[in-house]
């Protein structure tokens, strides 16, 4: 029995296909090509290679890092062969760490089509999938999952929140052969569903009948005028009346100034224009909608998941504040393979990274508190020094109480 179990596990392991895997160890630059597309404009950002300020293992957690503020970034790798995910799941996973407190910039990765000119890789190059976090202010803090379908890039309609702290997080996308999907963050599923429902990939199955017309007797007014409501007697009064307290000025001359008239003032009895009250309409049927019919343009597609001509992988980003670190990329057809990779490259170090971050934060807060106290003490010392040199009320009284000296007699 044990032998059969081991054999089954070996067969399962052998069946998993890994298209690409990168841990950014020594020699990574030979596998990646940096884009020079924006160099002539002076906006091409430089990439570094480091683990950052917080880590569990300084060597194992080295990744590629954006190094310059307000720059475009482009870098790509050849996965070795052109392939398709026909009949298989497609799993894309990588880690991102925004230890600079990213305020506006992308952190996503792209699976790119065959034929890419890597040296000129940029935003206009076609891709199969774009996946990962995107942050800009408080309005955009989401995980993109964009699929190319029939030559058009289509965005996931659901809003999936990304992580916004300064630690490493693993983002995983699963595009399944049964036309469903999953999104995981740090190996926890945060979203899932059907491709047809959560993307605008196909025409709708049903549409309002274009030939339908609202019946003439259809009542879509929720309220009606109360036919029994009558305007109260005495309602109609002028909005303004002559000021009863006004008096004709004594100097007024009717022959020269004309006939004197009191000024107008608001009428306290005026209630505005009368309108009959509204009551529920007994004939109300609700808003009219055309009946739904089958859409003649709808064509089912059992291959919504299918991506062809995949060969390259890359980051194509704009960042206002640099400092993001990307690492531990895997493209495979098996989620368990990706999870095992994350256990070895992420879970093994996350606790150490968090402990180092917490210690640094504690030291930062202690330093800020010490600086605050120092500034407070210096301010108090300056205030005391200023008060010491200032004259007091007692000093004034002393001068007032002093008797004037006797003046010489000859004065």
Short mmCIF file of C-alpha atoms in Angstrom, two decimals:
data_model
loop_
_atom_site.label_atom_id
_atom_site.label_comp_id
_atom_site.label_asym_id
_atom_site.label_seq_id
_atom_site.Cartn_x
_atom_site.Cartn_y
_atom_site.Cartn_z
CA UNK A 1 0.00 0.00 0.00
CA UNK A 2 2.80 2.40 0.94
CA UNK A 3 4.59 1.63 -2.32
CA UNK A 4 1.44 2.40 -4.31
CA UNK A 5 1.05 5.72 -2.50
CA UNK A 6 4.64 6.69 -3.23
CA UNK A 7 4.19 5.69 -6.87
CA UNK A 8 1.01 7.76 -7.10
CA UNK A 9 2.80 10.78 -5.66
CA UNK A 10 5.67 10.36 -8.10
CA UNK A 11 3.28 10.13 -11.03
CA UNK A 12 1.45 13.23 -9.81
CA UNK A 13 4.70 15.14 -9.41
CA UNK A 14 5.90 14.09 -12.83
CA UNK A 15 2.62 15.22 -14.41
CA UNK A 16 3.03 18.83 -13.20
CA UNK A 17 4.56 21.05 -15.87
CA UNK A 18 6.71 24.01 -14.79
CA UNK A 19 7.09 26.43 -17.67
CA UNK A 20 9.22 28.92 -15.78
CA UNK A 21 10.72 29.38 -12.33
CA UNK A 22 12.90 32.22 -11.04
CA UNK A 23 14.35 32.91 -7.58
CA UNK A 24 16.76 35.67 -8.68
CA UNK A 25 19.90 34.00 -7.46
CA UNK A 26 23.41 34.47 -8.84
CA UNK A 27 23.36 34.74 -12.63
CA UNK A 28 19.82 36.09 -12.89
CA UNK A 29 20.94 38.88 -15.23
CA UNK A 30 21.83 36.36 -17.89
CA UNK A 31 18.20 35.22 -17.94
CA UNK A 32 16.56 38.66 -17.98
CA UNK A 33 16.71 41.50 -20.50
CA UNK A 34 16.28 45.10 -19.33
CA UNK A 35 14.25 47.29 -21.66
CA UNK A 36 15.85 50.46 -23.06
CA UNK A 37 12.61 51.78 -24.57
CA UNK A 38 12.52 54.94 -22.42
CA UNK A 39 16.25 55.65 -22.24
CA UNK A 40 16.20 58.39 -24.88
CA UNK A 41 13.48 60.17 -22.90
CA UNK A 42 15.50 59.88 -19.70
CA UNK A 43 12.64 58.08 -17.91
CA UNK A 44 13.93 54.49 -18.01
CA UNK A 45 14.23 53.23 -14.43
CA UNK A 46 17.17 51.17 -13.20
CA UNK A 47 16.82 47.77 -11.55
CA UNK A 48 18.75 46.68 -8.47
CA UNK A 49 19.22 43.28 -6.82
CA UNK A 50 18.74 43.06 -3.07
CA UNK A 51 16.61 41.73 -0.23
CA UNK A 52 15.67 45.15 1.07
CA UNK A 53 15.65 46.43 4.65
CA UNK A 54 13.58 43.60 6.15
CA UNK A 55 14.14 39.92 5.48
CA UNK A 56 14.33 36.46 6.96
CA UNK A 57 17.38 35.54 4.87
CA UNK A 58 19.44 38.25 3.18
CA UNK A 59 20.63 35.98 0.35
CA UNK A 60 17.58 33.81 -0.27
CA UNK A 61 15.23 36.80 -0.38
CA UNK A 62 17.16 38.83 -2.93
CA UNK A 63 14.95 39.99 -5.76
CA UNK A 64 14.88 42.67 -8.44
CA UNK A 65 14.18 46.15 -7.08
CA UNK A 66 13.00 49.41 -8.66
CA UNK A 67 15.66 52.00 -7.82
CA UNK A 68 14.58 55.43 -9.14
CA UNK A 69 11.50 57.53 -8.44
CA UNK A 70 9.11 58.62 -11.19
CA UNK A 71 10.39 56.16 -13.79
CA UNK A 72 9.16 53.55 -16.26
CA UNK A 73 10.43 50.03 -15.67
CA UNK A 74 10.68 47.20 -18.17
CA UNK A 75 12.35 43.82 -17.81
CA UNK A 76 11.52 40.42 -19.32
CA UNK A 77 12.64 36.81 -19.52
CA UNK A 78 12.23 34.14 -22.19
CA UNK A 79 10.45 31.08 -20.78
CA UNK A 80 12.29 28.95 -23.29
CA UNK A 81 9.53 27.87 -25.63
CA UNK A 82 6.21 28.98 -27.04
CA UNK A 83 3.37 27.16 -25.31
CA UNK A 84 -0.37 27.06 -24.72
CA UNK A 85 -2.48 26.02 -21.73
CA UNK A 86 -4.94 24.05 -23.84
CA UNK A 87 -6.54 21.34 -21.72
CA UNK A 88 -4.59 22.47 -18.64
CA UNK A 89 -4.74 24.96 -15.82
CA UNK A 90 -2.47 27.98 -15.96
CA UNK A 91 -0.92 29.10 -12.66
CA UNK A 92 1.08 32.32 -12.35
CA UNK A 93 2.65 33.24 -9.02
CA UNK A 94 5.19 35.78 -7.76
CA UNK A 95 6.04 37.82 -4.68
CA UNK A 96 5.99 41.59 -4.30
CA UNK A 97 7.27 43.74 -1.45
CA UNK A 98 6.56 47.49 -1.37
CA UNK A 99 8.77 48.41 1.57
CA UNK A 100 8.88 52.04 0.37
CA UNK A 101 5.17 52.45 1.25
CA UNK A 102 4.22 52.66 -2.41
CA UNK A 103 1.86 55.59 -2.97
CA UNK A 104 1.37 55.30 -6.72
CA UNK A 105 2.70 52.61 -9.00
CA UNK A 106 2.20 49.17 -10.44
CA UNK A 107 3.40 45.87 -9.06
CA UNK A 108 2.01 43.45 -11.63
CA UNK A 109 3.54 40.92 -13.97
CA UNK A 110 2.68 39.97 -17.55
CA UNK A 111 2.77 36.75 -19.56
CA UNK A 112 3.77 37.95 -23.02
CA UNK A 113 3.30 36.61 -26.49
CA UNK A 114 5.98 35.10 -28.70
CA UNK A 115 7.88 37.50 -30.93
CA UNK A 116 8.61 40.10 -28.26
CA UNK A 117 11.55 42.47 -28.82
CA UNK A 118 12.81 42.32 -25.24
CA UNK A 119 15.16 45.29 -25.56
CA UNK A 120 12.21 47.54 -26.47
CA UNK A 121 9.61 45.96 -24.20
CA UNK A 122 6.93 48.48 -23.21
CA UNK A 123 3.27 49.11 -22.58
CA UNK A 124 2.23 48.67 -26.21
CA UNK A 125 3.43 45.07 -26.44
CA UNK A 126 0.71 42.45 -26.57
CA UNK A 127 0.25 40.12 -23.62
CA UNK A 128 -1.84 37.14 -22.60
CA UNK A 129 -2.27 37.87 -18.91
CA UNK A 130 -1.57 40.81 -16.61
CA UNK A 131 -1.76 40.00 -12.93
CA UNK A 132 -0.79 41.59 -9.64
CA UNK A 133 -1.19 44.58 -7.33
CA UNK A 134 -1.69 48.18 -8.40
CA UNK A 135 -1.71 51.11 -5.95
CA UNK A 136 -2.39 54.80 -6.50
CA UNK A 137 -3.58 56.87 -3.57
CA UNK A 138 -6.64 55.58 -1.76
CA UNK A 139 -8.72 55.16 -4.91
CA UNK A 140 -6.74 52.34 -6.50
CA UNK A 141 -5.61 49.48 -4.27
CA UNK A 142 -6.47 46.40 -6.22
CA UNK A 143 -5.26 43.19 -7.77
CA UNK A 144 -5.45 43.26 -11.55
CA UNK A 145 -6.33 40.15 -13.49
CA UNK A 146 -6.56 41.07 -17.15
CA UNK A 147 -7.05 38.40 -19.82
CA UNK A 148 -6.52 38.81 -23.53
CA UNK A 149 -9.53 37.42 -25.38
CA UNK A 150 -9.87 37.63 -29.15
CA UNK A 151 -7.18 40.30 -29.27
CA UNK A 152 -8.71 42.54 -26.59
CA UNK A 153 -7.60 42.98 -22.99
CA UNK A 154 -10.48 42.40 -20.58
CA UNK A 155 -10.35 43.35 -16.88
CA UNK A 156 -11.85 41.35 -14.02
CA UNK A 157 -15.08 43.12 -13.01
CA UNK A 158 -14.72 42.32 -9.31
CA UNK A 159 -12.60 44.50 -7.06
CA UNK A 160 -9.95 42.43 -5.28
CA UNK A 161 -8.02 44.36 -2.62
CA UNK A 162 -4.24 44.05 -2.61
CA UNK A 163 -1.87 44.27 0.35
CA UNK A 164 -0.61 47.77 1.14
CA UNK A 165 1.92 47.16 3.93
CA UNK A 166 5.73 46.99 3.61
CA UNK A 167 6.16 43.22 3.79
CA UNK A 168 6.52 40.50 1.17
CA UNK A 169 3.29 39.01 -0.17
CA UNK A 170 2.69 36.22 -2.66
CA UNK A 171 0.11 36.69 -5.41
CA UNK A 172 -1.24 33.61 -7.19
CA UNK A 173 -3.56 33.41 -10.18
CA UNK A 174 -5.17 30.17 -11.36
CA UNK A 175 -6.84 30.13 -14.77
CA UNK A 176 -8.66 26.79 -14.90
CA UNK A 177 -9.49 24.63 -17.88
CA UNK A 178 -13.14 24.45 -16.72
CA UNK A 179 -13.44 28.21 -17.33
CA UNK A 180 -13.23 29.19 -13.68
CA UNK A 181 -10.49 31.04 -11.81
CA UNK A 182 -8.98 31.64 -8.39
CA UNK A 183 -6.90 34.44 -6.89
CA UNK A 184 -4.82 33.75 -3.79
CA UNK A 185 -2.79 36.09 -1.62
CA UNK A 186 -0.24 34.46 0.70
CA UNK A 187 -1.75 31.09 -0.23
CA UNK A 188 -5.22 32.10 0.98
CA UNK A 189 -8.02 32.23 -1.61
CA UNK A 190 -9.45 35.75 -1.78
CA UNK A 191 -11.58 35.49 -4.95
CA UNK A 192 -12.94 32.90 -7.38
CA UNK A 193 -15.71 32.48 -9.90
CA UNK A 194 -16.59 31.84 -13.52
CA UNK A 195 -14.83 33.56 -16.38
CA UNK A 196 -18.07 34.16 -18.28
CA UNK A 197 -19.69 35.88 -15.28
CA UNK A 198 -16.77 37.94 -13.96
CA UNK A 199 -15.39 39.21 -17.28
CA UNK A 200 -17.10 40.79 -20.27
CA UNK A 201 -15.80 38.21 -22.70
CA UNK A 202 -18.96 37.13 -24.52
CA UNK A 203 -22.09 38.87 -25.69
CA UNK A 204 -24.91 38.54 -23.11
CA UNK A 205 -27.06 35.41 -23.35
CA UNK A 206 -30.24 37.48 -23.29
CA UNK A 207 -31.14 40.97 -24.45
CA UNK A 208 -34.26 43.17 -24.15
CA UNK A 209 -36.63 42.45 -27.05
CA UNK A 210 -36.02 45.35 -29.47
CA UNK A 211 -39.48 44.85 -31.00
CA UNK A 212 -41.34 45.13 -27.70
CA UNK A 213 -43.27 48.32 -26.93
CA UNK A 214 -44.76 49.59 -23.72
CA UNK A 215 -48.55 49.06 -23.66
CA UNK A 216 -50.55 52.24 -23.96
CA UNK A 217 -52.39 51.56 -20.70
CA UNK A 218 -49.20 50.86 -18.74
CA UNK A 219 -48.99 53.08 -15.67
CA UNK A 220 -45.44 53.70 -14.44
CA UNK A 221 -46.15 56.66 -12.15
CA UNK A 222 -45.93 55.45 -8.55
CA UNK A 223 -48.02 58.39 -7.26
CA UNK A 224 -50.96 60.40 -8.53
CA UNK A 225 -52.75 63.64 -7.64
CA UNK A 226 -55.43 63.10 -5.00
CA UNK A 227 -58.65 63.88 -6.87
CA UNK A 228 -60.45 64.62 -3.58
CA UNK A 229 -57.93 67.16 -2.35
CA UNK A 230 -59.34 70.72 -2.37
CA UNK A 231 -57.54 74.00 -1.96
CA UNK A 232 -58.40 75.53 1.42
CA UNK A 233 -60.36 78.75 1.49
CA UNK A 234 -58.26 81.83 1.91
CA UNK A 235 -55.15 80.12 0.56
CA UNK A 236 -54.61 82.64 -2.25
CA UNK A 237 -52.98 85.67 -0.67
CA UNK A 238 -50.30 87.93 -2.15
CA UNK A 239 -46.67 87.09 -1.46
CA UNK A 240 -45.88 90.72 -0.52
CA UNK A 241 -47.96 93.36 1.22
CA UNK A 242 -47.51 97.01 2.12
CA UNK A 243 -45.59 97.53 5.33
CA UNK A 244 -48.30 98.46 7.87
CA UNK A 245 -45.74 100.17 10.10
CA UNK A 246 -44.28 102.37 7.40
CA UNK A 247 -44.97 106.14 7.67
CA UNK A 248 -44.75 108.78 5.05
CA UNK A 249 -41.62 110.92 5.61
CA UNK A 250 -42.34 114.47 6.76
CA UNK A 251 -40.19 115.94 4.00
CA UNK A 252 -42.12 114.04 1.30
CA UNK A 253 -43.74 116.41 -1.23
CA UNK A 254 -46.45 114.70 -3.32
CA UNK A 255 -46.26 117.38 -6.00
CA UNK A 256 -42.49 117.01 -6.40
CA UNK A 257 -41.92 113.43 -5.30
CA UNK A 258 -45.11 111.85 -6.53
CA UNK A 259 -47.65 109.83 -4.60
CA UNK A 260 -46.01 108.12 -1.61
CA UNK A 261 -46.49 104.39 -1.30
CA UNK A 262 -45.44 102.21 1.63
CA UNK A 263 -42.63 99.72 0.89
CA UNK A 264 -43.51 96.05 0.28
CA UNK A 265 -42.72 93.41 2.93
CA UNK A 266 -43.18 89.61 2.91
CA UNK A 267 -46.72 88.56 3.72
CA UNK A 268 -46.65 86.37 6.86
CA UNK A 269 -49.85 84.63 5.68
CA UNK A 270 -48.39 83.61 2.32
CA UNK A 271 -47.97 79.81 2.01
CA UNK A 272 -46.77 79.53 -1.52
CA UNK A 273 -48.54 78.09 -4.51
CA UNK A 274 -51.05 75.42 -3.61
CA UNK A 275 -50.66 71.97 -5.12
CA UNK A 276 -52.86 68.95 -4.46
CA UNK A 277 -51.22 66.21 -2.42
CA UNK A 278 -49.98 62.97 -3.98
CA UNK A 279 -51.34 59.55 -3.09
CA UNK A 280 -50.25 56.03 -4.12
CA UNK A 281 -51.37 55.24 -7.61
CA UNK A 282 -53.65 52.18 -7.49
CA UNK A 283 -52.89 51.39 -11.13
CA UNK A 284 -49.09 51.51 -10.74
CA UNK A 285 -47.33 48.54 -12.36
CA UNK A 286 -43.72 49.58 -11.88
CA UNK A 287 -41.17 50.70 -14.50
CA UNK A 288 -41.82 49.02 -17.81
CA UNK A 289 -39.06 46.81 -19.14
CA UNK A 290 -38.92 45.03 -22.42
CA UNK A 291 -39.08 41.24 -22.03
CA UNK A 292 -35.78 39.40 -22.39
CA UNK A 293 -35.17 37.19 -25.39
CA UNK A 294 -32.28 34.99 -26.48
CA UNK A 295 -29.45 37.05 -27.94
CA UNK A 296 -28.82 35.95 -31.52
CA UNK A 297 -25.25 37.24 -31.22
CA UNK A 298 -24.44 35.09 -28.19
CA UNK A 299 -22.05 32.25 -28.96
CA UNK A 300 -20.92 29.96 -26.15
CA UNK A 301 -17.18 29.35 -25.86
CA UNK A 302 -15.80 26.42 -23.91
CA UNK A 303 -12.27 27.79 -24.36
CA UNK A 304 -12.52 31.09 -22.53
CA UNK A 305 -9.54 30.05 -20.41
CA UNK A 306 -7.33 29.28 -23.40
CA UNK A 307 -4.20 31.33 -23.97
CA UNK A 308 -1.91 30.72 -26.95
CA UNK A 309 1.52 31.84 -28.11
CA UNK A 310 2.87 32.40 -24.59
CA UNK A 311 6.65 32.65 -24.36
CA UNK A 312 7.86 35.63 -22.33
CA UNK A 313 7.34 36.95 -18.83
CA UNK A 314 7.94 40.53 -17.72
CA UNK A 315 7.36 43.53 -15.51
CA UNK A 316 6.28 46.71 -17.29
CA UNK A 317 5.61 49.38 -14.68
CA UNK A 318 5.40 53.05 -13.80
CA UNK A 319 6.29 53.98 -10.22
CA UNK A 320 6.21 57.40 -8.57
CA UNK A 321 8.08 56.11 -5.52
CA UNK A 322 10.60 53.33 -6.17
CA UNK A 323 11.66 50.51 -3.88
CA UNK A 324 9.44 47.55 -4.83
CA UNK A 325 11.10 44.13 -4.78
CA UNK A 326 9.86 41.24 -6.95
CA UNK A 327 10.90 37.65 -6.47
CA UNK A 328 10.05 33.94 -6.63
CA UNK A 329 8.17 33.63 -9.91
CA UNK A 330 6.65 30.39 -11.12
CA UNK A 331 4.49 29.55 -14.12
CA UNK A 332 3.04 26.06 -14.00
CA UNK A 333 -0.07 24.03 -14.71
CA UNK A 334 -0.50 22.83 -11.14
CA UNK A 335 -1.52 24.88 -8.10
CA UNK A 336 0.04 22.42 -5.65
CA UNK A 337 3.38 22.85 -7.39
CA UNK A 338 3.08 26.62 -6.89
CA UNK A 339 2.09 26.16 -3.23
CA UNK A 340 5.13 23.96 -2.58
CA UNK A 341 7.32 26.61 -4.20
CA UNK A 342 5.79 29.30 -1.97
CA UNK A 343 6.35 27.20 1.16
CA UNK A 344 10.04 27.00 0.36
CA UNK A 345 10.57 30.57 -0.83
CA UNK A 346 8.01 32.59 1.15
CA UNK A 347 6.68 30.81 4.21
CA UNK A 348 10.17 29.75 5.29
CA UNK A 349 11.22 33.40 5.71
CA UNK A 350 8.09 35.47 6.36
CA UNK A 351 8.23 35.21 10.16
CA UNK A 352 11.86 36.30 10.24
CA UNK A 353 11.07 39.20 7.92
CA UNK A 354 8.13 40.29 10.10
CA UNK A 355 10.26 40.11 13.26
CA UNK A 356 12.96 42.26 11.65
CA UNK A 357 10.34 44.74 10.45
CA UNK A 358 8.71 44.95 13.88
CA UNK A 359 12.07 45.56 15.54
CA UNK A 360 12.92 48.31 13.05
CA UNK A 361 9.52 49.92 13.62
CA UNK A 362 10.00 49.78 17.37
CA UNK A 363 13.41 51.43 17.06
CA UNK A 364 11.99 54.06 14.70
CA UNK A 365 9.17 54.94 17.10
CA UNK A 366 11.61 55.08 20.04
CA UNK A 367 13.91 57.40 18.07
CA UNK A 368 11.01 59.65 17.09
CA UNK A 369 9.83 59.80 20.71
CA UNK A 370 13.35 60.66 21.92
CA UNK A 371 13.62 63.42 19.31
CA UNK A 372 10.20 64.74 20.31
CA UNK A 373 11.18 64.88 23.99
CA UNK A 374 14.48 66.54 23.13
CA UNK A 375 12.76 69.24 21.11
CA UNK A 376 10.25 69.74 23.90
CA UNK A 377 13.00 70.13 26.51
CA UNK A 378 14.94 72.54 24.28
CA UNK A 379 11.79 74.64 23.82
CA UNK A 380 11.23 74.75 27.58
CA UNK A 381 14.87 75.75 28.15
CA UNK A 382 14.59 78.60 25.63
CA UNK A 383 11.38 79.78 27.27
CA UNK A 384 13.00 79.72 30.73
CA UNK A 385 16.02 81.68 29.45
CA UNK A 386 13.77 84.28 27.88
CA UNK A 387 11.74 84.67 31.11
CA UNK A 388 14.92 85.05 33.18
CA UNK A 389 16.03 88.17 31.26
CA UNK A 390 12.59 89.82 31.11
CA UNK A 391 11.68 92.59 33.69
CA UNK A 392 9.18 91.58 36.37
CA UNK A 393 6.32 93.47 38.04
CA UNK A 394 8.38 93.65 41.28
CA UNK A 395 11.11 95.50 39.37
CA UNK A 396 8.57 98.13 38.30
CA UNK A 397 7.26 98.55 41.88
CA UNK A 398 10.80 99.10 43.17
CA UNK A 399 11.34 102.06 40.86
CA UNK A 400 7.99 103.56 41.78
CA UNK A 401 8.68 103.37 45.56
CA UNK A 402 12.11 105.01 45.43
CA UNK A 403 12.20 108.59 46.89
CA UNK A 404 13.80 111.23 44.65
CA UNK A 405 17.16 112.51 45.87
CA UNK A 406 17.29 116.04 47.43
CA UNK A 407 18.20 118.63 44.91
CA UNK A 408 20.83 121.31 45.64
CA UNK A 409 19.47 124.51 47.20
CA UNK A 410 20.74 126.67 44.42
CA UNK A 411 18.34 124.93 42.02
#
